[in-house]
CSV table of C-alpha atoms in Angstrom, one decimal:
chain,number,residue,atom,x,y,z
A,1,UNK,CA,119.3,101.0,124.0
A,2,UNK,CA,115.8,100.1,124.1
A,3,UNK,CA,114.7,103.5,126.0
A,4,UNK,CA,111.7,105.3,123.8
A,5,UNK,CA,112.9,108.4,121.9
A,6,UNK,CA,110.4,111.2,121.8
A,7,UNK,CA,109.2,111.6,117.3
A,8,UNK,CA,112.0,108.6,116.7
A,9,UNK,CA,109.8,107.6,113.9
A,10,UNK,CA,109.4,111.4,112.4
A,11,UNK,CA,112.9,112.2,113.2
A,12,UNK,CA,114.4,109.0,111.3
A,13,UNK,CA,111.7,109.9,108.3
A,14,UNK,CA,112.9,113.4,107.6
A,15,UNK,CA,117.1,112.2,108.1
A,16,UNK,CA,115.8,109.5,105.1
A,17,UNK,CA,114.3,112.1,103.3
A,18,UNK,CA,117.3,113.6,103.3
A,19,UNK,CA,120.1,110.7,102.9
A,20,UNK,CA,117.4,109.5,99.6
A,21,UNK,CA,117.8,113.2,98.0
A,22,UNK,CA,121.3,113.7,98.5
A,23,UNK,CA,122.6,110.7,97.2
A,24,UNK,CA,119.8,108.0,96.2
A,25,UNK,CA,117.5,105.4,97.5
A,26,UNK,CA,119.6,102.8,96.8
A,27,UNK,CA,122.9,104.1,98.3
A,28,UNK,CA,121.5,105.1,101.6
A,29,UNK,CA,121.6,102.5,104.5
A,30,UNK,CA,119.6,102.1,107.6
A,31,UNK,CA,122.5,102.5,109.7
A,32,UNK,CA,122.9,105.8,108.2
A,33,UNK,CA,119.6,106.9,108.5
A,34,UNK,CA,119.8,106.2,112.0
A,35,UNK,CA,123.3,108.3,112.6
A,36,UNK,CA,122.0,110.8,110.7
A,37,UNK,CA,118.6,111.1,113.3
A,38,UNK,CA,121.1,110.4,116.0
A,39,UNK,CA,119.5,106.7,116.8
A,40,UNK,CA,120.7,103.6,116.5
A,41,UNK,CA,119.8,100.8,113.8
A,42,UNK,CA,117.4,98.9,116.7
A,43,UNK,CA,115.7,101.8,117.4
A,44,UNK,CA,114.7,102.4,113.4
A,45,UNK,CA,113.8,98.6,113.7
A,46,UNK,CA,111.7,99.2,116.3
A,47,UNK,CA,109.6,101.3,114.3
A,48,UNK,CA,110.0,100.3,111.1
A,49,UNK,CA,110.3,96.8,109.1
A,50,UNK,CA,112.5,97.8,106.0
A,51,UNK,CA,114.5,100.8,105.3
A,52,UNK,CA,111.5,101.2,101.9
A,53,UNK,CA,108.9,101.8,104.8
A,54,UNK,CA,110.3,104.5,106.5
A,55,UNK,CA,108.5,107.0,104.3
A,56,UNK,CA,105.4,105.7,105.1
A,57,UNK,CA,104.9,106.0,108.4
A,58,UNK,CA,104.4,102.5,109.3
A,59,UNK,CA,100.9,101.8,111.3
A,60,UNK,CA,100.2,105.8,111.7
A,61,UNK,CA,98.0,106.2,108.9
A,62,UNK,CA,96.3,102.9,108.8
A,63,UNK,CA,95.4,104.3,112.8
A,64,UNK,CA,94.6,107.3,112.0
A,65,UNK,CA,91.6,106.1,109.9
A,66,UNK,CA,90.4,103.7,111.9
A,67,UNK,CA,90.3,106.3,114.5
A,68,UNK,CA,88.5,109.1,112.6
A,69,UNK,CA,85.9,106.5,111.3
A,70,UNK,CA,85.3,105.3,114.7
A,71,UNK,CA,85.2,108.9,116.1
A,72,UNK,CA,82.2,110.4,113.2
A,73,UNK,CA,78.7,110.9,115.0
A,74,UNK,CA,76.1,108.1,115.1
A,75,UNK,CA,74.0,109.2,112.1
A,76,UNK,CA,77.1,109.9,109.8
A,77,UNK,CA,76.8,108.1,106.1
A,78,UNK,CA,79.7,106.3,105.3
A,79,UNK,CA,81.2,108.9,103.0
A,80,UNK,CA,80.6,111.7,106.0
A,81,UNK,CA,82.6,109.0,108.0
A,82,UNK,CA,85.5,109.2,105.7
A,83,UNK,CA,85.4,112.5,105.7
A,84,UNK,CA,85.7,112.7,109.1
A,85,UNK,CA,89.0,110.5,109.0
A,86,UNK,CA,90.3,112.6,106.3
A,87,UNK,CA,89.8,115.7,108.7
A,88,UNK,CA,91.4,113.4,111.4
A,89,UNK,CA,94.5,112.8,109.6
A,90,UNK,CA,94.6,116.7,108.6
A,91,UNK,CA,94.8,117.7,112.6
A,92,UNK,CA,97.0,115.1,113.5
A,93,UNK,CA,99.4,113.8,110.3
A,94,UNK,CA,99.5,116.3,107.5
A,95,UNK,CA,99.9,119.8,109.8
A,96,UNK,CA,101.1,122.5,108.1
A,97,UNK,CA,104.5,122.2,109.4
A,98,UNK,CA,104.9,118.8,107.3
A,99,UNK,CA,103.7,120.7,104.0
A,100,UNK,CA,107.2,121.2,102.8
A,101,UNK,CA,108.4,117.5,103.7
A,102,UNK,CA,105.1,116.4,101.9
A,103,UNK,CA,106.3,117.8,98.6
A,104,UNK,CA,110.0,116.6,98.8
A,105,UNK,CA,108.7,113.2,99.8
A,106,UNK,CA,106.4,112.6,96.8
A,107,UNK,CA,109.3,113.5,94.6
A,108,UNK,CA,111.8,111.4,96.4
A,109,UNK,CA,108.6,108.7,95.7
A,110,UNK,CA,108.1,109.7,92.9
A,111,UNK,CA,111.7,109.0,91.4
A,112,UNK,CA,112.3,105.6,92.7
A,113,UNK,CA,110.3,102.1,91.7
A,114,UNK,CA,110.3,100.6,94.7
A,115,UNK,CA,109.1,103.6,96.6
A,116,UNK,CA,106.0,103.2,94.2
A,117,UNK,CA,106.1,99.5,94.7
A,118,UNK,CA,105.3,100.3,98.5
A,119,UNK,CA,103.5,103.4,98.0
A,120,UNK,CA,100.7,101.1,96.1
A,121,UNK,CA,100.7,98.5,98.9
A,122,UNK,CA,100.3,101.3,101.5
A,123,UNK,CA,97.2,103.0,99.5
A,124,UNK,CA,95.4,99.4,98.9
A,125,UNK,CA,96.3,99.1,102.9
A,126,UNK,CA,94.8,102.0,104.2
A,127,UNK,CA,91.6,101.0,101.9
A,128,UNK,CA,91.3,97.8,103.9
A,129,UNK,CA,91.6,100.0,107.0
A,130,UNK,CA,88.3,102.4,105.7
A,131,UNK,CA,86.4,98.8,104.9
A,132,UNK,CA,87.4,97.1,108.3
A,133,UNK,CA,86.5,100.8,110.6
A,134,UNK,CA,83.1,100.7,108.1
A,135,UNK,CA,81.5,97.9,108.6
A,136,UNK,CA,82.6,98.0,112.3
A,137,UNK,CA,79.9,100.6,112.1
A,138,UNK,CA,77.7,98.5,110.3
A,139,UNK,CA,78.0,99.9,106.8
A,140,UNK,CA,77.4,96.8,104.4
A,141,UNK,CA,80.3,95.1,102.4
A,142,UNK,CA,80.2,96.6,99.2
A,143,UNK,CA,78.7,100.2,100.1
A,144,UNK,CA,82.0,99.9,102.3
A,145,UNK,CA,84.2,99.2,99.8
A,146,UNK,CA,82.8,102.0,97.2
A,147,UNK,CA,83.1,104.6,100.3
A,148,UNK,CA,86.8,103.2,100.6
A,149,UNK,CA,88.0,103.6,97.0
A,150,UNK,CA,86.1,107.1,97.2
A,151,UNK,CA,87.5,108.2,100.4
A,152,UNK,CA,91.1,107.1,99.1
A,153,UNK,CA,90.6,109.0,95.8
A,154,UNK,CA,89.4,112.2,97.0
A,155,UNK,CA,92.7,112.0,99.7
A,156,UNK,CA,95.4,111.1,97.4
A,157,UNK,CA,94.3,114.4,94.7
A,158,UNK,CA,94.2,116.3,98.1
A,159,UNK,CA,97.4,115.4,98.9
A,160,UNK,CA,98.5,116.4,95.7
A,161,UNK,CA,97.0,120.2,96.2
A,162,UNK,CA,98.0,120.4,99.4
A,163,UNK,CA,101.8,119.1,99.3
A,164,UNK,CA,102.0,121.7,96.4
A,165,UNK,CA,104.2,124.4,97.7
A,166,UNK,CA,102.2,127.4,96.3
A,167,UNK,CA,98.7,125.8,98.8
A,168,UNK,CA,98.1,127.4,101.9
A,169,UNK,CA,94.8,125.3,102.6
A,170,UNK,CA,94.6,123.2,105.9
A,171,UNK,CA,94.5,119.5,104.7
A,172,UNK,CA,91.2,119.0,106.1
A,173,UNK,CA,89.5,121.7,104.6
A,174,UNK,CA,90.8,120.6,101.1
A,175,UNK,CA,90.0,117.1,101.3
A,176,UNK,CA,86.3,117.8,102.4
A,177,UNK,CA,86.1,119.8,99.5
A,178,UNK,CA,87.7,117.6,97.2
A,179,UNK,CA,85.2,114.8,98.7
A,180,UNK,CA,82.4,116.5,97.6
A,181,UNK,CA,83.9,117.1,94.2
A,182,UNK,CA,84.0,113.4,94.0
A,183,UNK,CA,80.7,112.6,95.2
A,184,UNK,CA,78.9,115.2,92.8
A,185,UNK,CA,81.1,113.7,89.8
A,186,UNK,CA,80.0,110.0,91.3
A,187,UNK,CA,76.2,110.9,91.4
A,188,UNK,CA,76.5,112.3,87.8
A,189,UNK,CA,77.8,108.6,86.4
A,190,UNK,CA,76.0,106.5,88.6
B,1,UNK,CA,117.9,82.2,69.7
B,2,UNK,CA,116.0,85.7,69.1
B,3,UNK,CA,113.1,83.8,66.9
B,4,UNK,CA,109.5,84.8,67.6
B,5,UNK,CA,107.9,81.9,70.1
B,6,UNK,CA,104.1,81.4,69.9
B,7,UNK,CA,102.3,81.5,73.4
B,8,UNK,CA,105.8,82.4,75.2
B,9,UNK,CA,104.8,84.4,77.4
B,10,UNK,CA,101.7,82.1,78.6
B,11,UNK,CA,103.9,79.4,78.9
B,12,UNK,CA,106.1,81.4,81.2
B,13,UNK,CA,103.3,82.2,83.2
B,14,UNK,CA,102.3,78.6,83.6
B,15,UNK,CA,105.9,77.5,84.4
B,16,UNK,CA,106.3,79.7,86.7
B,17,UNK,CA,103.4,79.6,89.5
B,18,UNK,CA,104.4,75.3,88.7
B,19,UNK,CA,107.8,76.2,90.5
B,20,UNK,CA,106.9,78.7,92.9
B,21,UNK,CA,104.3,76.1,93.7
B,22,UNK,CA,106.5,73.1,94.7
B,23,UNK,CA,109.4,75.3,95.9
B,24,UNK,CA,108.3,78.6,96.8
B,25,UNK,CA,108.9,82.5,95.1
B,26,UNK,CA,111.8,82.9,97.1
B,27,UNK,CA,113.7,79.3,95.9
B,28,UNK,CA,112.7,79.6,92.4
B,29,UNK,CA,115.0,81.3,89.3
B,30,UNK,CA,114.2,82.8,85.9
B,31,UNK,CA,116.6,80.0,84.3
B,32,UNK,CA,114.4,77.8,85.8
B,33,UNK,CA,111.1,78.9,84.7
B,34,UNK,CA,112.6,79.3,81.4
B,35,UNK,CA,114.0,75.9,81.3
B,36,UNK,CA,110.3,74.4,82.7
B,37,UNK,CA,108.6,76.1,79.9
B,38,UNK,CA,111.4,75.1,77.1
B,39,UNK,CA,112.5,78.1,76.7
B,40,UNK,CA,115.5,80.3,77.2
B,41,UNK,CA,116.3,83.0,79.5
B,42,UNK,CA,116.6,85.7,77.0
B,43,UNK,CA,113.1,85.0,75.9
B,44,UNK,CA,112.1,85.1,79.6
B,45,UNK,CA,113.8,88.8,79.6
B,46,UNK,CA,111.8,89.7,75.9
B,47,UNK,CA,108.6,89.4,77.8
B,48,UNK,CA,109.2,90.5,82.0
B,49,UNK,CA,111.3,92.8,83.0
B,50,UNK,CA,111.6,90.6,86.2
B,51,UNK,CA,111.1,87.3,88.0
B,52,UNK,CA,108.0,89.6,89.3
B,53,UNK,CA,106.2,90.6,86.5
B,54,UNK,CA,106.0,86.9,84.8
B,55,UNK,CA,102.4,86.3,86.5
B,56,UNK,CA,101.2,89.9,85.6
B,57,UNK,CA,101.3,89.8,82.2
B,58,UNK,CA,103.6,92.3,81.2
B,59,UNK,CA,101.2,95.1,79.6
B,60,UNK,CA,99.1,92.6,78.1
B,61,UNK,CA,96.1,93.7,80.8
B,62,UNK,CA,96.7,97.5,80.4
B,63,UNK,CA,96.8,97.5,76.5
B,64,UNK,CA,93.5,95.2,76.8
B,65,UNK,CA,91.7,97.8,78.9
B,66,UNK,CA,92.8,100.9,76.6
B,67,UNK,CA,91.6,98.6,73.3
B,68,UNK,CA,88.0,98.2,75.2
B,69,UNK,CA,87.8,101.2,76.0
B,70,UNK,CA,88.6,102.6,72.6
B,71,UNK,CA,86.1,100.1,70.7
B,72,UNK,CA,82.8,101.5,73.2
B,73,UNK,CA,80.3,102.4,70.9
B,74,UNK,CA,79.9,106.5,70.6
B,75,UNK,CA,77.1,107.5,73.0
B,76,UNK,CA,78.8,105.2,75.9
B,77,UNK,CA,78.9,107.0,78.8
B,78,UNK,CA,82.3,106.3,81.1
B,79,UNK,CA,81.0,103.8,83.7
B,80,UNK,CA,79.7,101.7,80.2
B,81,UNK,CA,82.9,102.3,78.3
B,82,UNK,CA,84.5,100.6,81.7
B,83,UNK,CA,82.3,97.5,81.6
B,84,UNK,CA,83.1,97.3,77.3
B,85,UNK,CA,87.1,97.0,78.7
B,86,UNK,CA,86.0,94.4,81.2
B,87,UNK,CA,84.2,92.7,78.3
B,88,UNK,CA,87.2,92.9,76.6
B,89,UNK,CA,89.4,91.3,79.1
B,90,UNK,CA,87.0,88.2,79.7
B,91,UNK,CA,86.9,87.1,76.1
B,92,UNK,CA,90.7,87.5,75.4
B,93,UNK,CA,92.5,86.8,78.9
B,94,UNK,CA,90.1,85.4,81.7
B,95,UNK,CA,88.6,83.0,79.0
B,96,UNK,CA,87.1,79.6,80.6
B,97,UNK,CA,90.1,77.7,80.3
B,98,UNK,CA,92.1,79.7,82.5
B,99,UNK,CA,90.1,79.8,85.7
B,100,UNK,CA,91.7,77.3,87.2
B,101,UNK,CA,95.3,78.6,86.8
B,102,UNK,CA,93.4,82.4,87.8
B,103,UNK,CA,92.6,80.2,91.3
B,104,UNK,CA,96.2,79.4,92.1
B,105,UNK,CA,97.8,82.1,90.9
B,106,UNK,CA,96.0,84.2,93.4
B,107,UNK,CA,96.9,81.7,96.1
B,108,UNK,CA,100.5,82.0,95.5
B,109,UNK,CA,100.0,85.8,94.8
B,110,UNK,CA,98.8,85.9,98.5
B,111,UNK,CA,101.1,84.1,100.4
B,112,UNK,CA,103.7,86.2,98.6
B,113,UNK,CA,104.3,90.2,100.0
B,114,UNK,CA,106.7,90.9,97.0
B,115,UNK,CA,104.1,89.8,94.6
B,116,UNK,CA,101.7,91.2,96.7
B,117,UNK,CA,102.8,94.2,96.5
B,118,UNK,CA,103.5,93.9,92.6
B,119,UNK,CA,100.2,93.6,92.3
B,120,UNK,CA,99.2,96.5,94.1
B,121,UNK,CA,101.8,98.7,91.2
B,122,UNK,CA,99.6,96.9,88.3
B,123,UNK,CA,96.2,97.5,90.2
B,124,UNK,CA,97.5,101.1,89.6
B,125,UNK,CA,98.7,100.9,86.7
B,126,UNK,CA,95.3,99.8,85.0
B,127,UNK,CA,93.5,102.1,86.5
B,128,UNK,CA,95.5,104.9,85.0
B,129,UNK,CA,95.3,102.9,81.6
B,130,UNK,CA,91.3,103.3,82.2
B,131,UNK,CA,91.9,106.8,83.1
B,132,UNK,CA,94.0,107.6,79.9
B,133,UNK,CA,91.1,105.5,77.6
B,134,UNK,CA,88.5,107.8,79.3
B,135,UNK,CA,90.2,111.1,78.8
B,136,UNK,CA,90.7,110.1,74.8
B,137,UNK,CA,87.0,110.0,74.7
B,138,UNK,CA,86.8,113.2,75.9
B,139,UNK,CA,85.6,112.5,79.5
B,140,UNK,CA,86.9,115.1,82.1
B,141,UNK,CA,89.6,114.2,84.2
B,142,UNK,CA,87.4,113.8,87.6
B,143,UNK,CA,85.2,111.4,86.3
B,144,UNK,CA,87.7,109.5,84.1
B,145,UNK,CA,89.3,108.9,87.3
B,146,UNK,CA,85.8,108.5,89.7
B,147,UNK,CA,84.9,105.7,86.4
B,148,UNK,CA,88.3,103.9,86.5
B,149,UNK,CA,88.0,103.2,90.4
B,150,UNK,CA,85.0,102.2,91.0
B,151,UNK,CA,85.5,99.9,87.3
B,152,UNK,CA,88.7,98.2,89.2
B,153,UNK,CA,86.6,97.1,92.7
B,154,UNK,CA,84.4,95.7,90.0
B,155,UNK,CA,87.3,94.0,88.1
B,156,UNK,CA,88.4,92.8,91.3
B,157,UNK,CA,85.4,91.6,92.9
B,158,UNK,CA,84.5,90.2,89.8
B,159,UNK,CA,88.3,87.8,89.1
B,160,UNK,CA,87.5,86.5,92.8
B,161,UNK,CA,84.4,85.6,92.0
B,162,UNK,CA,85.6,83.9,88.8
B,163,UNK,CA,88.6,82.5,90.2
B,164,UNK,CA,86.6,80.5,92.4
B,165,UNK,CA,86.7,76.8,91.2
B,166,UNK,CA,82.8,76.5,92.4
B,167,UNK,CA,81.8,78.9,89.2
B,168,UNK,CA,81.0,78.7,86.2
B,169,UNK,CA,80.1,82.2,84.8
B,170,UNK,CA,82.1,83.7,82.6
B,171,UNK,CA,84.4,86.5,83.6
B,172,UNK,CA,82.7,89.4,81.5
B,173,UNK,CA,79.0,88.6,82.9
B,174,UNK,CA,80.3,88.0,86.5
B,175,UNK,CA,81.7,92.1,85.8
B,176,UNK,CA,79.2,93.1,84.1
B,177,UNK,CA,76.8,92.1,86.7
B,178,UNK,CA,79.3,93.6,89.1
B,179,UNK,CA,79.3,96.9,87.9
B,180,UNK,CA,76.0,96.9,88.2
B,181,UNK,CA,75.6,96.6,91.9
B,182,UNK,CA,78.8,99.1,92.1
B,183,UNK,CA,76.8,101.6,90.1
B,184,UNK,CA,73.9,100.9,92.3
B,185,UNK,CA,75.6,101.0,95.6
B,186,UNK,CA,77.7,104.5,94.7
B,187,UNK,CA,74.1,105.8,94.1
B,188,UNK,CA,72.7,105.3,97.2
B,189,UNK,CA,76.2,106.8,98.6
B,190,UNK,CA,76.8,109.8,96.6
């Protein structure tokens, strides 16, 4: 049983996706999320905690960044850092293939409290993760911190234009330009 | 048993970090906490929807924010109508007396991942009460939303600074000053 199983994780968050839309959060089990990907109940515990977290991708995202900040050329500023997650999560998370899953998760989300609940916990999560891959670069606490809540702003109205089914934008693209949006706005009040 | 009970919901409050405390979140009941603070569990119910929500306040923060951020004098601009709200909340909630209950409440708030994570909902709950403030003045949505971010890393840096039993500031300098270096900080980023 404890064999790995090639996209488990993607497989058993699109079957959720679907169990959650077809007949509600709260009447879906794990057990049928996992017949419904064609895995069994230890396999979605291997991957995921709670049946709640299984929308969110468990550690992928919170990788992700830290990756993409770790990967941005020497001289990059801390927001050019960020950036340079938010085009790493565009190549390797939110493809264009996912675009239509995007949009039906953020309603599924959208409809339940406890899907918020998590979805807050996850956003203030992945801000630690921009802090921690920051001032592993040497960016100072607080200019850190501002890049984070920046960084996580300019991604979550991205998200929102690019799970929109009428986009056709590549995630990246969007989010660097929604990043300078928010850094031209942030110069004009600070 | 419906009549009107002066300080209820503080009392609550109080009751309620006593018992999760000595016996932990998990072990603890709203008839409890009701019974600790005198009161009954339908008064509990007037004030929280849940066992959750009795050491956030109910919307006693977010209605705070939106009456500070109403009251800013005319010519304010959105990052000083922000500091007005945290003003606000330091002379009506985060008053002196209540530092040393704001220190354990964020102890048990940390060990806890359900109250964790409720405090992650309200954390994004406020800042769309900021946002919401700002837009009545008039402020686009973009920088409403730039102002109300980097006004919560404030807030927050700020109620851990205050929350500290080694201070003795009061809340609304400690943010003001806060928002200051923010400010500062996002200009040299942006």
């Amino acid at each position: 049983m404890a064999r790995w199983e090639p996209n488990a994780s993607e497989r058993l968050a699109v079957a959720a996706l679907e169990l959650f839309a077809e007949r509600g959060y709260e009447n879906t089990t794990v057990v049928e999320i996992a017949e419904r990907a064609g895995l069994t109940k230890s396999t979605f515990f291997r991957h995921f905690p709670d049946k709640r977290e299984v929308l969110f991708g468990g550690d992928t995202m919170s990788n992700l960044v830290d990756k993409g900040i770790a990967a941005a050329p020497d001289g990059a500023t801390p927001l050019e850092a960020v950036a340079h997650a938010l085009d790493t999560i565009g190549r390797e998370a939110f493809r264009a293939d996912r675009r239509e899953f995007g949009a039906r998760r953020r309603a599924v989300i959208a409809a339940n409290p406890e899907l918020r609940e998590r979805e807050a916990l996850k956003g203030l999560r992945l801000i630690d993760s921009m802090i921690e891959a920051l001032t592993r670069r040497g960016v100072p606490a607080l200019a850190a911190s501002v890049a984070a809540e920046l960084g996580a702003l300019a991604w979550s109205i991205a998200y929102e234009r690019w799970s929109d089914p009428a986009n056709h934008e590549e995630f990246g693209d969007l989010a660097s330009r929604t990043l300078d949006e928010v850094r031209a706005t942030t110069a004009s009040l600070a």
